[in-house]
Coordinates of C-alpha atoms and ligand atoms in Angstrom, one line a residue:
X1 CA 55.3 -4.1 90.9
X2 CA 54.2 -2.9 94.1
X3 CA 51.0 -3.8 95.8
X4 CA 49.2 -1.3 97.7
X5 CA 46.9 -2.8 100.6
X6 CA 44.5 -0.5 102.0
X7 CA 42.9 -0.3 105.2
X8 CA 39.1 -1.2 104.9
X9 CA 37.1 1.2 107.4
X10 CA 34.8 -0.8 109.9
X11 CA 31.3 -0.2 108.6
X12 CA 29.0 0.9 111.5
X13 CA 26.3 -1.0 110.3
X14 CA 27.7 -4.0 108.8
X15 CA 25.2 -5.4 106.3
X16 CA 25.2 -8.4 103.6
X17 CA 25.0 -12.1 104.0
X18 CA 28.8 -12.0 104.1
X19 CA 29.2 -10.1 107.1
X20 CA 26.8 -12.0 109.7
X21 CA 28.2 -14.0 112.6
X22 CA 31.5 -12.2 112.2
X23 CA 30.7 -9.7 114.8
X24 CA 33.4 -10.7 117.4
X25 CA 35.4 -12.0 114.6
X26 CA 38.2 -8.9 113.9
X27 CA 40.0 -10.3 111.4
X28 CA 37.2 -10.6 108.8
X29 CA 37.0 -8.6 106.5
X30 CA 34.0 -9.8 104.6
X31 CA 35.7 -9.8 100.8
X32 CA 32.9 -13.3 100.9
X33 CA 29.9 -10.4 100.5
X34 CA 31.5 -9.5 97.0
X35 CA 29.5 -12.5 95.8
X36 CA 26.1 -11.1 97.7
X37 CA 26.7 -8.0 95.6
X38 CA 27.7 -9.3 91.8
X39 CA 24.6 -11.4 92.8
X40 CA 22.0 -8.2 93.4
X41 CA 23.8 -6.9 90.6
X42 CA 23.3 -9.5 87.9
X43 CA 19.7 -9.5 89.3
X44 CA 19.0 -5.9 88.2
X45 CA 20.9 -6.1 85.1
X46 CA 19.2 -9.3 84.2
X47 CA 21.2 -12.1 81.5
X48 CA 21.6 -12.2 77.6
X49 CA 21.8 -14.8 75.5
X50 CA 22.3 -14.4 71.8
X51 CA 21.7 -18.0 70.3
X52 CA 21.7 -18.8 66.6
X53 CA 20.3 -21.3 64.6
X54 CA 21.4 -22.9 60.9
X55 CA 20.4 -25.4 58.9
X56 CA 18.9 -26.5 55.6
X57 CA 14.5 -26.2 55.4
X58 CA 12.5 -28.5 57.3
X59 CA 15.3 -29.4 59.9
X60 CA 13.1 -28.6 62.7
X61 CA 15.0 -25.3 63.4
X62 CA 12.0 -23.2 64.0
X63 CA 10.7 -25.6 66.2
X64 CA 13.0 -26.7 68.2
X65 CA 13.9 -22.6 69.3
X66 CA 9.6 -22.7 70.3
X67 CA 10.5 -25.7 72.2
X68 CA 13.3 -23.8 73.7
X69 CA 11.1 -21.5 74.6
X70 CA 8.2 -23.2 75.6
X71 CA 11.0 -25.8 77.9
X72 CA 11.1 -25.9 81.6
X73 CA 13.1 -23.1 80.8
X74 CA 10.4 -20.5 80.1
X75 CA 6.9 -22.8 80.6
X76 CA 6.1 -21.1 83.9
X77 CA 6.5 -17.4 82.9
X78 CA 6.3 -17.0 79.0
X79 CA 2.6 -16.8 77.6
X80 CA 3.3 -17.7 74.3
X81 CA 1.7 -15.4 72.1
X82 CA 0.3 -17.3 68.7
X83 CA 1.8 -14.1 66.7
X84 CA 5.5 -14.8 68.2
X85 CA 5.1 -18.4 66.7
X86 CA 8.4 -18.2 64.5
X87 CA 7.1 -18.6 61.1
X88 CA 8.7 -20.1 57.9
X89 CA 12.2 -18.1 57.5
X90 CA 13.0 -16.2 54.3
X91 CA 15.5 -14.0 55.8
X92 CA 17.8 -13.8 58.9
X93 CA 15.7 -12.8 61.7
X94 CA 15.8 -12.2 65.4
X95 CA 12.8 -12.9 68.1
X96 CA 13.7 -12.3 71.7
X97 CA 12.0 -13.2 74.7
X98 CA 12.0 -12.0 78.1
X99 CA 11.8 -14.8 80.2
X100 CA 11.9 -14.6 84.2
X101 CA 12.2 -17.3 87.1
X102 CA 12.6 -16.8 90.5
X103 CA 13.2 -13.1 90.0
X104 CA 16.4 -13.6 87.5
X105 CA 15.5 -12.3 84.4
X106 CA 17.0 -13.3 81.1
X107 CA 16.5 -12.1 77.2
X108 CA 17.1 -14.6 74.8
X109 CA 17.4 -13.9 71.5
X110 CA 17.0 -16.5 68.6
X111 CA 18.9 -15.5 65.3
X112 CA 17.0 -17.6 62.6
X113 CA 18.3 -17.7 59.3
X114 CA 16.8 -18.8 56.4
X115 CA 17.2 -22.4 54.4
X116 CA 21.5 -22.5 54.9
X117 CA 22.3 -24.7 51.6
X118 CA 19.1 -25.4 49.8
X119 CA 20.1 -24.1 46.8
X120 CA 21.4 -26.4 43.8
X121 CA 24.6 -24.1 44.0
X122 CA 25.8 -23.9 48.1
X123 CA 29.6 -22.6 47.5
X124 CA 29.9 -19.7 49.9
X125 CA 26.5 -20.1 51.0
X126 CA 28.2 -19.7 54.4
X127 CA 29.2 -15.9 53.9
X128 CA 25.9 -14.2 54.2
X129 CA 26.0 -15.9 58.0
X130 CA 29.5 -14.9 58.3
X131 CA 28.9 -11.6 57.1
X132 CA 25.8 -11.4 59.5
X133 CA 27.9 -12.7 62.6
X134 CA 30.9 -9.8 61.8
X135 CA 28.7 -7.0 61.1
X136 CA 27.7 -8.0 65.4
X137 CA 31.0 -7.6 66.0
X138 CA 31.7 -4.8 64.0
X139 CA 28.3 -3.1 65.6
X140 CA 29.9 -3.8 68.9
X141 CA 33.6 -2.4 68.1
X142 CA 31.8 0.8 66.6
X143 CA 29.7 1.1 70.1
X144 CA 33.4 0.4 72.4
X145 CA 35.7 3.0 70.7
X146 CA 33.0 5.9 70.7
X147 CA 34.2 8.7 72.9
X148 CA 30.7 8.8 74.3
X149 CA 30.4 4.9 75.3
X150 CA 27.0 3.8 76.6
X151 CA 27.1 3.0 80.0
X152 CA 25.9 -0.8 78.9
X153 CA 26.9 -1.3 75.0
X154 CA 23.9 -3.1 73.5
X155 CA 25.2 -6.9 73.0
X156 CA 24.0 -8.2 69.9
X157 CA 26.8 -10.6 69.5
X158 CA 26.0 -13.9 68.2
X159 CA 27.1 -16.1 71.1
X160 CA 26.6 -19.7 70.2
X161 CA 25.4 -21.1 66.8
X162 CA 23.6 -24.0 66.7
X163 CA 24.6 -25.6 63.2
X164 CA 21.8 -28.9 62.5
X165 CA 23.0 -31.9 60.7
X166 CA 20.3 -33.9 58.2
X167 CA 19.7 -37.1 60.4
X168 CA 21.2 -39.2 57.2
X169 CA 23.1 -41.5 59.6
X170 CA 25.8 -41.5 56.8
X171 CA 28.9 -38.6 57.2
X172 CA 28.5 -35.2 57.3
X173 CA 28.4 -33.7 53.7
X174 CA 31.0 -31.5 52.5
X175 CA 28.7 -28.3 53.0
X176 CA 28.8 -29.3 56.9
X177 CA 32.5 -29.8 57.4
X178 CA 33.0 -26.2 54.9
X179 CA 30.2 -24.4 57.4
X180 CA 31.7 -25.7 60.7
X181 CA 35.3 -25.2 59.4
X182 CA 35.0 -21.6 58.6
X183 CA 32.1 -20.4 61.4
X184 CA 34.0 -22.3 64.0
X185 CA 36.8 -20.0 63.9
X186 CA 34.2 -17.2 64.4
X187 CA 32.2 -18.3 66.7
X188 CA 31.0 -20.9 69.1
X189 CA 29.2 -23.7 67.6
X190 CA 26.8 -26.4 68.7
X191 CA 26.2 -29.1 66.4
X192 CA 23.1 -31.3 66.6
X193 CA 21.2 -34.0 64.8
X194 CA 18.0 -33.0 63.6
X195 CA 14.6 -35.0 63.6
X196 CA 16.8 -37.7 65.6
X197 CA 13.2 -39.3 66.2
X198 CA 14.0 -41.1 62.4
X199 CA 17.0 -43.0 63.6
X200 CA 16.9 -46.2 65.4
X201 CA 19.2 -45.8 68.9
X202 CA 22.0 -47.3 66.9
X203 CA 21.8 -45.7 64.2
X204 CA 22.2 -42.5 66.3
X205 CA 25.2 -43.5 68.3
X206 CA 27.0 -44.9 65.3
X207 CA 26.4 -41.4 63.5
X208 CA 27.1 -39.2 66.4
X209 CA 30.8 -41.3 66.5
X210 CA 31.0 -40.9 63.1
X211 CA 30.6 -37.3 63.1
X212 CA 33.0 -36.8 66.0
X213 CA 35.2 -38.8 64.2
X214 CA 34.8 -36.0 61.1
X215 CA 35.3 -33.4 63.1
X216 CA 38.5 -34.3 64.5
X217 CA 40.3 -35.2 61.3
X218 CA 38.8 -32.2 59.6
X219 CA 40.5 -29.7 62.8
X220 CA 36.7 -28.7 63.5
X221 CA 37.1 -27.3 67.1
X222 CA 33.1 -27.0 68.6
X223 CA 31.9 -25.6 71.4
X224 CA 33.2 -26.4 74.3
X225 CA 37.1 -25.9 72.8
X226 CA 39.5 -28.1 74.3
X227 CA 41.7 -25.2 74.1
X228 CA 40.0 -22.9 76.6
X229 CA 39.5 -25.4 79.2
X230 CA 41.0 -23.7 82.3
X231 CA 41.4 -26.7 84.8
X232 CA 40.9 -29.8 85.3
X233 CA 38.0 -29.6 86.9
X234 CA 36.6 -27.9 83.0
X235 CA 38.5 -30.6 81.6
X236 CA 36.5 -33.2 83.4
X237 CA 33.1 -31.2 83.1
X238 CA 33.6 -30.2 79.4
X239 CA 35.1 -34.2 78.4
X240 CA 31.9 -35.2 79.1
X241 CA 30.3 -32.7 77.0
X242 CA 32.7 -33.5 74.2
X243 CA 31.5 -37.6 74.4
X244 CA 27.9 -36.6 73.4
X245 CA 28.4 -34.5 71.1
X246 CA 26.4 -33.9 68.8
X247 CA 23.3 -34.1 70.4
X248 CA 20.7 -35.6 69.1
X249 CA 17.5 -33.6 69.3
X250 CA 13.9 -33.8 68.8
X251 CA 11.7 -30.5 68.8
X252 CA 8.3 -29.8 69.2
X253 CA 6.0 -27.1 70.5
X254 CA 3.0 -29.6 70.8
X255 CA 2.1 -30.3 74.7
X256 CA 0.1 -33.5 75.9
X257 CA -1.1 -35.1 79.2
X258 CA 1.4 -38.2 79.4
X259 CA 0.1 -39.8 83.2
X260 CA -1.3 -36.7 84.3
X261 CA 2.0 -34.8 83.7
X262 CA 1.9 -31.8 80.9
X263 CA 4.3 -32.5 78.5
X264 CA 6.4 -31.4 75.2
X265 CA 6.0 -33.8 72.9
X266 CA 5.7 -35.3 69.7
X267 CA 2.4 -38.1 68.8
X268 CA 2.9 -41.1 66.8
X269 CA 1.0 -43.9 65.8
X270 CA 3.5 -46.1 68.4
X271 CA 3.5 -43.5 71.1
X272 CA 4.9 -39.8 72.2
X273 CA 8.1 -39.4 72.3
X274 CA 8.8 -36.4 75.3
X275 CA 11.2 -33.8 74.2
X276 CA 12.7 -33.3 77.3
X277 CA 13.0 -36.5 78.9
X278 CA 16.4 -37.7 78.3
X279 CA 15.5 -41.6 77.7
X280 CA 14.0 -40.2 74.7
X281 CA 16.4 -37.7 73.3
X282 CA 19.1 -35.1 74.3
X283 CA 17.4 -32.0 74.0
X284 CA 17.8 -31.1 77.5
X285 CA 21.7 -31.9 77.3
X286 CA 21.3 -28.9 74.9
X287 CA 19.4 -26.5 76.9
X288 CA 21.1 -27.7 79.6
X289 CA 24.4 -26.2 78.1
X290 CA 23.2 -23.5 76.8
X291 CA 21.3 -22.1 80.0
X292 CA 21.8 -23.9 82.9
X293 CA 25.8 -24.7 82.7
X294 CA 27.4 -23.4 80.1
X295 CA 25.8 -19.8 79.2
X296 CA 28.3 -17.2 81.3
X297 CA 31.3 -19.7 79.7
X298 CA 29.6 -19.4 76.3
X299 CA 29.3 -15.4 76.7
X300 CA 33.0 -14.8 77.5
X301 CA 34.7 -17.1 75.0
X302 CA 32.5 -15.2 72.7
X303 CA 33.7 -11.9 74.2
X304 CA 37.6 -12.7 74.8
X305 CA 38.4 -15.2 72.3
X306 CA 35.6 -14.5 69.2
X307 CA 35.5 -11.0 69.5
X308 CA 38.8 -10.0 70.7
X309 CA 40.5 -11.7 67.5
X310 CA 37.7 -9.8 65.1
X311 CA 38.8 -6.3 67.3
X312 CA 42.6 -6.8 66.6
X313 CA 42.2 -7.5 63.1
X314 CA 40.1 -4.8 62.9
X315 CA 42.3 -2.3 64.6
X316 CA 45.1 -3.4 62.9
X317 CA 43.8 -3.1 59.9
X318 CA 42.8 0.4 60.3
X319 CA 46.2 1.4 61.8
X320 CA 47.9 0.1 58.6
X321 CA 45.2 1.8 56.5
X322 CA 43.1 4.5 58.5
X323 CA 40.9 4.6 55.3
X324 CA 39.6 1.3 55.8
X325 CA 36.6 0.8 57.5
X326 CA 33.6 -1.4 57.9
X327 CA 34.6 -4.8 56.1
X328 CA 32.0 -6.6 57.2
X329 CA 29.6 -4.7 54.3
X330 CA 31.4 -7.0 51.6
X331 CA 31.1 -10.6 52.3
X332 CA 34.5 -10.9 50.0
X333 CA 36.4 -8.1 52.3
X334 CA 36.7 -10.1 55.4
X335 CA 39.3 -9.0 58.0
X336 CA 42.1 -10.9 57.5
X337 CA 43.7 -12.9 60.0
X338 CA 47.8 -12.2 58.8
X339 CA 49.1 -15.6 60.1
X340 CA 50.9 -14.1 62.9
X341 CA 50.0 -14.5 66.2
X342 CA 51.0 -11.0 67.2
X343 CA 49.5 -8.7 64.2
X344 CA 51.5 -6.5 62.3
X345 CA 54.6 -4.5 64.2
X346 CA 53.3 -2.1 65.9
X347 CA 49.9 -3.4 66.1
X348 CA 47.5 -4.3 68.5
X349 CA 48.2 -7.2 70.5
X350 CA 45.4 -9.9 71.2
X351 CA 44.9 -10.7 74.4
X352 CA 47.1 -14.1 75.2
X353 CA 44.7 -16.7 74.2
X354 CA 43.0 -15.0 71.9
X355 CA 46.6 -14.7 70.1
X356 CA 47.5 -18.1 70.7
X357 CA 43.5 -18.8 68.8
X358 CA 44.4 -16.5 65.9
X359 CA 47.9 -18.4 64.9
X360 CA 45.9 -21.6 64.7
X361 CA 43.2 -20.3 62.5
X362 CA 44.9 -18.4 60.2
X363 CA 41.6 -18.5 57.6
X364 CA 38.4 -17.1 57.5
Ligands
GDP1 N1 10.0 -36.0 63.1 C1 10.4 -34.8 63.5 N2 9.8 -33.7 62.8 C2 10.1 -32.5 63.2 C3 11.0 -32.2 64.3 N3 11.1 -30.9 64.4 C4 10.3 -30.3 63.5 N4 9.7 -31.3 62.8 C5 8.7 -31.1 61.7 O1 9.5 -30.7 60.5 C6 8.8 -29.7 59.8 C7 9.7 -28.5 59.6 O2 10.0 -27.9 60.8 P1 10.5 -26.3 60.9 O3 10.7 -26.1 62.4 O4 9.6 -25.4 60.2 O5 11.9 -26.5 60.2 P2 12.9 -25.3 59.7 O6 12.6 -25.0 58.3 O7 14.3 -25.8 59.9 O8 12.6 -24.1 60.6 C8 7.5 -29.4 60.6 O9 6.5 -30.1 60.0 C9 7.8 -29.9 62.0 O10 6.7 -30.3 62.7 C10 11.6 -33.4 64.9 O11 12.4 -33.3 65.8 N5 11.2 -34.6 64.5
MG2 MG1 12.3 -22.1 60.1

């Protein structure tokens, strides 16, 4: 491989952060202002989040996406609008929001879906959520192989899904570890304990290290992966993250004065417990993760690890059988993973991790 460097022309009027107090300095070249401009950039374009929530009825999912939305996040900008309320969920749904701070704006979406496993019957309860999360994907492919791409292809990619575990305190139930199994391979998942307000502080920690216990001897790999951790420095940020997990959450779109200060909270006869102060619960370890530290790490596992396997599959399916197209319209049809890292011969290639993901998850 050769490298080509290329002389970079002296700007007469040098502009960008990057470039001040170098004036007598010839041998900058100001690559540092590349930063200034993703920056102005990512300000016009403005952020996307795709976040989705599942659960049995009553969990507190509805809420806690208000309180998401009504969090330090979003309190300043967002006027919540009574109508947006989410109401009572009978079918998979999407509500976005724009919401903008300090010039940065942001749309976040929240993919409810209705009552996941409240029926007597749950086998494959998981599919209509699996079918809903490829038919993203497949939106996505259809949009990136069109001769006439959009300059921007509309992302409605499910990028995190935050699965909600009954606050039992017992184990997870086998409709948990079957959901988390199969969706995990799919896409990024959060778990968290519901209504954690009804378990006593030990109760909490003994069944959040119970459930990570669960997880690990049932091969459930939740967001953040081990796997894609790309130094030690992720290691050490994303260990962390991997302790408290799950979170234990408490929702509510309810504000009160608590000493002057406004407040999300919840009222009880024995006091209010705040949503977002962290003595009280971890909801802002979630939306923490979600928004403030995790979200561009959460958007590109989702686009080279989550969506790259479905796009190979995909493509390689085609190529064996050009006839074959749009799976993700029968739940039953699902692209097939063919237990080899590298597809068929021939095929399309996964990029390197995403390959090295696909020979460990061989199911779907
Ligand atoms: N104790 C407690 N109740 C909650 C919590 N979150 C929601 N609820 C209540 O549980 C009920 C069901 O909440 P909803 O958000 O509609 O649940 P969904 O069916 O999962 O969307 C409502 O009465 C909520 O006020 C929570 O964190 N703790
Ligand atoms: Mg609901």
């Amino acid at each position: 491989i050769t490298m080509h460097y290329v002389t970079i022309p002296h700007h007469p009027h040098p502009q960008g952060k990057g470039e001040k107090n170098h004036g007598s300095d010839f041998s900058y070249v100001g690559i540092d202002a590349i930063l200034e401009q993703m920056r102005r950039k990512a300000m016009k374009q403005g952020f996307e989040l795709n976040i989705m929530v599942v659960g049995q009825s009553g969990l507190g999912k509805s809420t806690l996406m208000n309180t998401l939305f009504k969090s330090k996040v979003s309190r300043k900008s967002v006027q919540p609008d009574p109508e947006e309320r989410i109401p009572k969920t009978i079918e998979i749904k999407s509500i976005s929001h724009d919401i903008e701070e300090k010039g940065v704006r942001m749309k976040l979406t929240v993919i409810d879906t209705p009552g996941f496993g409240d029926q007597i019957n749950n086998e494959n309860c998981w599919q209509p959520i699996m079918k809903f999360i490829n038919d993203q994907y497949e939106a996505y492919l259809q949009e990136e192989i069109n001769i006439n791409r959009k300059k921007r292809i509309p992302d409605s990619r499910v990028h995190c899904c935050i699965y909600f575990i009954p606050p039992t305190g017992h184990c997870l139930r086998p409709l948990d570890v079957e959901f988390m199994r199969r969706l995990s391979k799919v896409v990024n998942i959060v778990p968290v304990i519901a209504k954690a307000d009804t378990l006593t502080l030990e109760e909490r920690d003994f069944f959040k290290q119970t459930i990570r216990e669960e997880l690990r001897a049932n091969g459930i790999d939740v967001y953040p992966q081990k796997e894609f951790d790309e130094d030690a420095e992720d290691r050490m940020i994303n260990d962390k993250i991997r302790e408290m997990i799950p979170f234990a959450v408490v929702g509510s779109d309810q504000e009160y004065q608590v000493n002057g200060k406004r407040i999300l909270g919840r009222k009880t006869k024995w006091g209010t417990i705040e949503v977002e102060n962290i003595a009280h619960c971890e909801f802002a370890y979630l939306r923490d993760l979600l928004i403030r530290t995790h979200m561009q790490n959460i958007k590109d596992i989702t686009g080279s690890i989550h969506y790259e396997m479905y796009r190979v599959r995909r493509l390689n399916e085609s190529n064996a059988d050009p006839s074959a197209h749009d799976p993700s319209a029968h739940p039953d049809v699902q692209p097939k993973a063919n237990g080899q890292p590298n597809g068929q011969p021939g095929g399309v290639q996964a990029n390197g991790v995403a390959a090295q993901h696909e020979a460990l998850s061989h199911e779907m």
